[in-house]
JSON list of C-alpha atoms in Angstrom, two decimals:
[
{"chain": "G", "resi": 77, "resn": "MET", "atom": "CA", "xyz": [-22.59, 2.49, 22.58]},
{"chain": "G", "resi": 78, "resn": "ILE", "atom": "CA", "xyz": [-24.03, 2.01, 19.10]},
{"chain": "G", "resi": 79, "resn": "GLU", "atom": "CA", "xyz": [-23.38, 4.50, 16.30]},
{"chain": "G", "resi": 80, "resn": "VAL", "atom": "CA", "xyz": [-25.88, 4.57, 13.40]},
{"chain": "G", "resi": 81, "resn": "ARG", "atom": "CA", "xyz": [-24.77, 6.22, 10.15]},
{"chain": "G", "resi": 82, "resn": "PRO", "atom": "CA", "xyz": [-24.05, 5.73, 6.45]},
{"chain": "G", "resi": 83, "resn": "ILE", "atom": "CA", "xyz": [-21.34, 3.17, 5.71]},
{"chain": "G", "resi": 84, "resn": "ALA", "atom": "CA", "xyz": [-17.75, 4.36, 5.84]},
{"chain": "G", "resi": 85, "resn": "GLY", "atom": "CA", "xyz": [-15.84, 2.42, 3.20]},
{"chain": "G", "resi": 86, "resn": "ASP", "atom": "CA", "xyz": [-15.66, -0.98, 1.59]},
{"chain": "G", "resi": 87, "resn": "ASP", "atom": "CA", "xyz": [-14.87, -2.86, 4.81]},
{"chain": "G", "resi": 88, "resn": "GLU", "atom": "CA", "xyz": [-18.14, -1.72, 6.40]},
{"chain": "G", "resi": 89, "resn": "LEU", "atom": "CA", "xyz": [-20.06, -2.50, 3.20]},
{"chain": "G", "resi": 90, "resn": "GLN", "atom": "CA", "xyz": [-18.63, -6.02, 3.21]},
{"chain": "G", "resi": 91, "resn": "ALA", "atom": "CA", "xyz": [-19.51, -6.41, 6.89]},
{"chain": "G", "resi": 92, "resn": "ALA", "atom": "CA", "xyz": [-23.07, -5.22, 6.18]},
{"chain": "G", "resi": 93, "resn": "MET", "atom": "CA", "xyz": [-23.38, -7.68, 3.30]},
{"chain": "G", "resi": 94, "resn": "ALA", "atom": "CA", "xyz": [-22.06, -10.49, 5.51]},
{"chain": "G", "resi": 95, "resn": "LEU", "atom": "CA", "xyz": [-24.63, -9.62, 8.18]},
{"chain": "G", "resi": 96, "resn": "ARG", "atom": "CA", "xyz": [-27.42, -9.65, 5.60]},
{"chain": "G", "resi": 97, "resn": "HIS", "atom": "CA", "xyz": [-26.20, -13.05, 4.40]},
{"chain": "G", "resi": 98, "resn": "ASP", "atom": "CA", "xyz": [-26.26, -14.43, 7.96]},
{"chain": "G", "resi": 99, "resn": "VAL", "atom": "CA", "xyz": [-29.74, -13.08, 8.69]},
{"chain": "G", "resi": 100, "resn": "PHE", "atom": "CA", "xyz": [-31.53, -13.64, 5.38]},
{"chain": "G", "resi": 101, "resn": "VAL", "atom": "CA", "xyz": [-29.76, -16.52, 3.66]},
{"chain": "G", "resi": 102, "resn": "VAL", "atom": "CA", "xyz": [-28.67, -18.57, 6.67]},
{"chain": "G", "resi": 103, "resn": "GLU", "atom": "CA", "xyz": [-31.34, -17.82, 9.32]},
{"chain": "G", "resi": 104, "resn": "GLN", "atom": "CA", "xyz": [-34.36, -17.19, 7.11]},
{"chain": "G", "resi": 105, "resn": "ARG", "atom": "CA", "xyz": [-33.33, -19.41, 4.18]},
{"chain": "G", "resi": 106, "resn": "VAL", "atom": "CA", "xyz": [-33.86, -16.71, 1.55]},
{"chain": "G", "resi": 107, "resn": "PRO", "atom": "CA", "xyz": [-32.41, -17.98, -1.76]},
{"chain": "G", "resi": 108, "resn": "LEU", "atom": "CA", "xyz": [-29.14, -16.27, -2.74]},
{"chain": "G", "resi": 109, "resn": "GLU", "atom": "CA", "xyz": [-30.57, -15.04, -6.03]},
{"chain": "G", "resi": 110, "resn": "GLU", "atom": "CA", "xyz": [-33.38, -13.26, -4.20]},
{"chain": "G", "resi": 111, "resn": "GLU", "atom": "CA", "xyz": [-31.16, -11.66, -1.56]},
{"chain": "G", "resi": 112, "resn": "TYR", "atom": "CA", "xyz": [-28.62, -10.36, -4.07]},
{"chain": "G", "resi": 113, "resn": "ASP", "atom": "CA", "xyz": [-30.79, -8.51, -6.56]},
{"chain": "G", "resi": 114, "resn": "GLY", "atom": "CA", "xyz": [-28.07, -6.39, -8.21]},
{"chain": "G", "resi": 115, "resn": "ARG", "atom": "CA", "xyz": [-29.27, -3.11, -6.69]},
{"chain": "G", "resi": 116, "resn": "ASP", "atom": "CA", "xyz": [-26.76, -2.72, -3.85]},
{"chain": "G", "resi": 117, "resn": "ALA", "atom": "CA", "xyz": [-24.40, -0.56, -5.94]},
{"chain": "G", "resi": 118, "resn": "GLU", "atom": "CA", "xyz": [-27.12, 2.08, -6.44]},
{"chain": "G", "resi": 119, "resn": "ALA", "atom": "CA", "xyz": [-28.25, 2.08, -2.78]},
{"chain": "G", "resi": 120, "resn": "GLU", "atom": "CA", "xyz": [-27.24, 4.12, 0.22]},
{"chain": "G", "resi": 121, "resn": "HIS", "atom": "CA", "xyz": [-26.35, 1.69, 3.00]},
{"chain": "G", "resi": 122, "resn": "LEU", "atom": "CA", "xyz": [-26.77, 2.50, 6.68]},
{"chain": "G", "resi": 123, "resn": "VAL", "atom": "CA", "xyz": [-25.03, 0.63, 9.47]},
{"chain": "G", "resi": 124, "resn": "ALA", "atom": "CA", "xyz": [-25.26, 0.32, 13.23]},
{"chain": "G", "resi": 125, "resn": "VAL", "atom": "CA", "xyz": [-21.75, -0.13, 14.64]},
{"chain": "G", "resi": 126, "resn": "ARG", "atom": "CA", "xyz": [-20.82, -1.25, 18.15]},
{"chain": "G", "resi": 127, "resn": "ASP", "atom": "CA", "xyz": [-17.18, -1.56, 19.20]},
{"chain": "G", "resi": 128, "resn": "GLY", "atom": "CA", "xyz": [-16.10, -1.47, 15.55]},
{"chain": "G", "resi": 129, "resn": "ALA", "atom": "CA", "xyz": [-18.45, -4.28, 14.48]},
{"chain": "G", "resi": 130, "resn": "VAL", "atom": "CA", "xyz": [-21.48, -3.86, 12.21]},
{"chain": "G", "resi": 131, "resn": "VAL", "atom": "CA", "xyz": [-24.49, -5.13, 14.20]},
{"chain": "G", "resi": 132, "resn": "GLY", "atom": "CA", "xyz": [-27.26, -3.72, 12.00]},
{"chain": "G", "resi": 133, "resn": "THR", "atom": "CA", "xyz": [-27.81, -2.54, 8.46]},
{"chain": "G", "resi": 134, "resn": "CYS", "atom": "CA", "xyz": [-30.40, -1.47, 5.92]},
{"chain": "G", "resi": 135, "resn": "ARG", "atom": "CA", "xyz": [-30.34, 0.00, 2.45]},
{"chain": "G", "resi": 136, "resn": "LEU", "atom": "CA", "xyz": [-32.15, 2.92, 0.86]},
{"chain": "G", "resi": 137, "resn": "LEU", "atom": "CA", "xyz": [-33.05, 3.10, -2.82]},
{"chain": "G", "resi": 138, "resn": "ARG", "atom": "CA", "xyz": [-34.38, 6.24, -4.49]},
{"chain": "G", "resi": 139, "resn": "GLU", "atom": "CA", "xyz": [-37.62, 5.56, -6.38]},
{"chain": "G", "resi": 140, "resn": "GLY", "atom": "CA", "xyz": [-38.91, 8.80, -7.81]},
{"chain": "G", "resi": 141, "resn": "ASP", "atom": "CA", "xyz": [-39.82, 11.08, -4.92]},
{"chain": "G", "resi": 142, "resn": "LEU", "atom": "CA", "xyz": [-39.73, 8.24, -2.38]},
{"chain": "G", "resi": 143, "resn": "LEU", "atom": "CA", "xyz": [-37.02, 6.22, -0.67]},
{"chain": "G", "resi": 144, "resn": "ARG", "atom": "CA", "xyz": [-37.49, 2.46, -0.47]},
{"chain": "G", "resi": 145, "resn": "LEU", "atom": "CA", "xyz": [-36.08, 1.01, 2.73]},
{"chain": "G", "resi": 146, "resn": "GLY", "atom": "CA", "xyz": [-35.06, -2.62, 2.54]},
{"chain": "G", "resi": 147, "resn": "ARG", "atom": "CA", "xyz": [-32.72, -5.36, 3.64]},
{"chain": "G", "resi": 148, "resn": "MET", "atom": "CA", "xyz": [-33.01, -4.38, 7.32]},
{"chain": "G", "resi": 149, "resn": "ALA", "atom": "CA", "xyz": [-30.92, -6.86, 9.29]},
{"chain": "G", "resi": 150, "resn": "VAL", "atom": "CA", "xyz": [-29.79, -6.90, 12.92]},
{"chain": "G", "resi": 151, "resn": "ALA", "atom": "CA", "xyz": [-27.29, -9.38, 14.36]},
{"chain": "G", "resi": 152, "resn": "ARG", "atom": "CA", "xyz": [-28.90, -11.94, 16.65]},
{"chain": "G", "resi": 153, "resn": "GLU", "atom": "CA", "xyz": [-26.90, -10.72, 19.68]},
{"chain": "G", "resi": 154, "resn": "ALA", "atom": "CA", "xyz": [-28.00, -7.10, 19.09]},
{"chain": "G", "resi": 155, "resn": "ARG", "atom": "CA", "xyz": [-31.73, -7.69, 18.70]},
{"chain": "G", "resi": 156, "resn": "ARG", "atom": "CA", "xyz": [-34.26, -6.16, 21.09]},
{"chain": "G", "resi": 157, "resn": "GLN", "atom": "CA", "xyz": [-31.80, -3.37, 21.91]},
{"chain": "G", "resi": 158, "resn": "GLY", "atom": "CA", "xyz": [-33.26, -0.58, 19.76]},
{"chain": "G", "resi": 159, "resn": "VAL", "atom": "CA", "xyz": [-30.91, -1.08, 16.80]},
{"chain": "G", "resi": 160, "resn": "ALA", "atom": "CA", "xyz": [-33.68, -1.41, 14.21]},
{"chain": "G", "resi": 161, "resn": "SER", "atom": "CA", "xyz": [-35.48, 1.65, 15.60]},
{"chain": "G", "resi": 162, "resn": "ARG", "atom": "CA", "xyz": [-32.28, 3.66, 15.38]},
{"chain": "G", "resi": 163, "resn": "LEU", "atom": "CA", "xyz": [-31.76, 2.54, 11.77]},
{"chain": "G", "resi": 164, "resn": "LEU", "atom": "CA", "xyz": [-35.32, 3.68, 10.98]},
{"chain": "G", "resi": 165, "resn": "GLU", "atom": "CA", "xyz": [-34.60, 7.09, 12.52]},
{"chain": "G", "resi": 166, "resn": "GLU", "atom": "CA", "xyz": [-31.43, 7.46, 10.44]},
{"chain": "G", "resi": 167, "resn": "ALA", "atom": "CA", "xyz": [-33.30, 6.37, 7.30]},
{"chain": "G", "resi": 168, "resn": "GLU", "atom": "CA", "xyz": [-35.91, 9.04, 7.95]},
{"chain": "G", "resi": 169, "resn": "ARG", "atom": "CA", "xyz": [-33.18, 11.67, 8.36]},
{"chain": "G", "resi": 170, "resn": "ALA", "atom": "CA", "xyz": [-31.62, 10.54, 5.07]},
{"chain": "G", "resi": 171, "resn": "ALA", "atom": "CA", "xyz": [-35.01, 10.69, 3.34]},
{"chain": "G", "resi": 172, "resn": "ARG", "atom": "CA", "xyz": [-35.60, 14.23, 4.55]},
{"chain": "G", "resi": 173, "resn": "ASP", "atom": "CA", "xyz": [-32.06, 15.27, 3.54]},
{"chain": "G", "resi": 174, "resn": "ALA", "atom": "CA", "xyz": [-32.72, 13.83, 0.09]},
{"chain": "G", "resi": 175, "resn": "GLY", "atom": "CA", "xyz": [-35.93, 15.87, -0.21]},
{"chain": "G", "resi": 176, "resn": "THR", "atom": "CA", "xyz": [-38.18, 12.86, -0.65]},
{"chain": "G", "resi": 177, "resn": "ARG", "atom": "CA", "xyz": [-41.84, 12.88, 0.27]},
{"chain": "G", "resi": 178, "resn": "GLY", "atom": "CA", "xyz": [-41.69, 9.63, 2.22]},
{"chain": "G", "resi": 179, "resn": "ILE", "atom": "CA", "xyz": [-40.37, 6.14, 2.80]},
{"chain": "G", "resi": 180, "resn": "THR", "atom": "CA", "xyz": [-41.88, 2.92, 1.55]},
{"chain": "G", "resi": 181, "resn": "LEU", "atom": "CA", "xyz": [-40.97, -0.65, 2.52]},
{"chain": "G", "resi": 182, "resn": "HIS", "atom": "CA", "xyz": [-42.08, -4.26, 2.50]},
{"chain": "G", "resi": 183, "resn": "ALA", "atom": "CA", "xyz": [-42.17, -5.47, 6.10]},
{"chain": "G", "resi": 184, "resn": "GLN", "atom": "CA", "xyz": [-42.00, -9.04, 7.24]},
{"chain": "G", "resi": 185, "resn": "VAL", "atom": "CA", "xyz": [-45.29, -9.57, 9.08]},
{"chain": "G", "resi": 186, "resn": "ASP", "atom": "CA", "xyz": [-43.46, -10.50, 12.30]},
{"chain": "G", "resi": 187, "resn": "ALA", "atom": "CA", "xyz": [-41.82, -7.04, 12.27]},
{"chain": "G", "resi": 188, "resn": "LEU", "atom": "CA", "xyz": [-45.03, -5.01, 11.79]},
{"chain": "G", "resi": 189, "resn": "PRO", "atom": "CA", "xyz": [-45.07, -3.68, 15.39]},
{"chain": "G", "resi": 190, "resn": "LEU", "atom": "CA", "xyz": [-41.57, -2.20, 14.95]},
{"chain": "G", "resi": 191, "resn": "TYR", "atom": "CA", "xyz": [-42.62, -0.25, 11.87]},
{"chain": "G", "resi": 192, "resn": "GLU", "atom": "CA", "xyz": [-46.02, 0.74, 13.26]},
{"chain": "G", "resi": 193, "resn": "GLN", "atom": "CA", "xyz": [-44.36, 2.14, 16.37]},
{"chain": "G", "resi": 194, "resn": "ALA", "atom": "CA", "xyz": [-42.11, 4.23, 14.07]},
{"chain": "G", "resi": 195, "resn": "GLY", "atom": "CA", "xyz": [-45.16, 5.71, 12.33]},
{"chain": "G", "resi": 196, "resn": "TYR", "atom": "CA", "xyz": [-45.46, 3.48, 9.26]},
{"chain": "G", "resi": 197, "resn": "THR", "atom": "CA", "xyz": [-48.89, 2.50, 7.94]},
{"chain": "G", "resi": 198, "resn": "ALA", "atom": "CA", "xyz": [-49.63, -0.82, 6.27]},
{"chain": "G", "resi": 199, "resn": "TYR", "atom": "CA", "xyz": [-51.61, -0.99, 3.05]},
{"chain": "G", "resi": 200, "resn": "GLY", "atom": "CA", "xyz": [-52.71, -3.62, 0.54]},
{"chain": "G", "resi": 201, "resn": "GLU", "atom": "CA", "xyz": [-52.82, -7.37, 0.89]},
{"chain": "G", "resi": 202, "resn": "ARG", "atom": "CA", "xyz": [-50.23, -9.61, 2.50]},
{"chain": "G", "resi": 203, "resn": "PHE", "atom": "CA", "xyz": [-47.88, -11.26, 0.01]},
{"chain": "G", "resi": 204, "resn": "LEU", "atom": "CA", "xyz": [-45.02, -13.74, -0.04]},
{"chain": "G", "resi": 205, "resn": "ASP", "atom": "CA", "xyz": [-41.49, -12.55, -0.75]},
{"chain": "G", "resi": 206, "resn": "ALA", "atom": "CA", "xyz": [-38.81, -15.25, -0.64]},
{"chain": "G", "resi": 207, "resn": "GLY", "atom": "CA", "xyz": [-41.41, -17.49, 1.03]},
{"chain": "G", "resi": 208, "resn": "ILE", "atom": "CA", "xyz": [-41.91, -15.02, 3.91]},
{"chain": "G", "resi": 209, "resn": "GLU", "atom": "CA", "xyz": [-45.19, -13.18, 4.47]},
{"chain": "G", "resi": 210, "resn": "HIS", "atom": "CA", "xyz": [-44.86, -9.41, 3.97]},
{"chain": "G", "resi": 211, "resn": "LEU", "atom": "CA", "xyz": [-47.03, -6.30, 3.95]},
{"chain": "G", "resi": 212, "resn": "ALA", "atom": "CA", "xyz": [-46.35, -3.02, 2.15]},
{"chain": "G", "resi": 213, "resn": "MET", "atom": "CA", "xyz": [-45.97, 0.00, 4.44]},
{"chain": "G", "resi": 214, "resn": "ASP", "atom": "CA", "xyz": [-45.18, 3.65, 4.05]},
{"chain": "G", "resi": 215, "resn": "LYS", "atom": "CA", "xyz": [-44.51, 6.77, 6.02]},
{"chain": "G", "resi": 216, "resn": "PRO", "atom": "CA", "xyz": [-45.14, 10.18, 4.45]},
{"chain": "G", "resi": 217, "resn": "LEU", "atom": "CA", "xyz": [-42.73, 12.95, 5.38]},
{"chain": "G", "resi": 218, "resn": "ALA", "atom": "CA", "xyz": [-44.75, 16.13, 5.43]},
{"chain": "G", "resi": 219, "resn": "ALA", "atom": "CA", "xyz": [-42.99, 19.47, 4.89]},
{"chain": "G", "resi": 220, "resn": "ALA", "atom": "CA", "xyz": [-43.92, 20.36, 8.49]},
{"chain": "G", "resi": 221, "resn": "ASP", "atom": "CA", "xyz": [-41.83, 17.40, 9.68]},
{"chain": "G", "resi": 222, "resn": "ALA", "atom": "CA", "xyz": [-38.65, 18.76, 8.11]}
]
């Protein structure tokens, strides 16, 4: 069983950061200076935990009346098991609890179907971030959704 929730302590934060390092820096070859942008201390971090191990993570940053979702990473052995979808659901709950009007993100183009299935809409032109093609997406949270 996988539990998805905000991090519980420094050990889980370190595990989430290690997972991000494995996925972005090692697998996707994102430069260290681009992965570690200095904003983790101000973010809310969510984790997906299975048998005490962090198998998924993302972070949420408040930007005015929006939350920016980023740094979504799922361990290779936990992919295609609904972990990312569950993290998106928890992020939406957190956004509603925070009283924001929506969530915005920059999706890797390969992950567009995941976000579209969760109700996100792409906008603008494709762009490169850390050498990977991305597209901006958002999901408004109407008052009726609360």
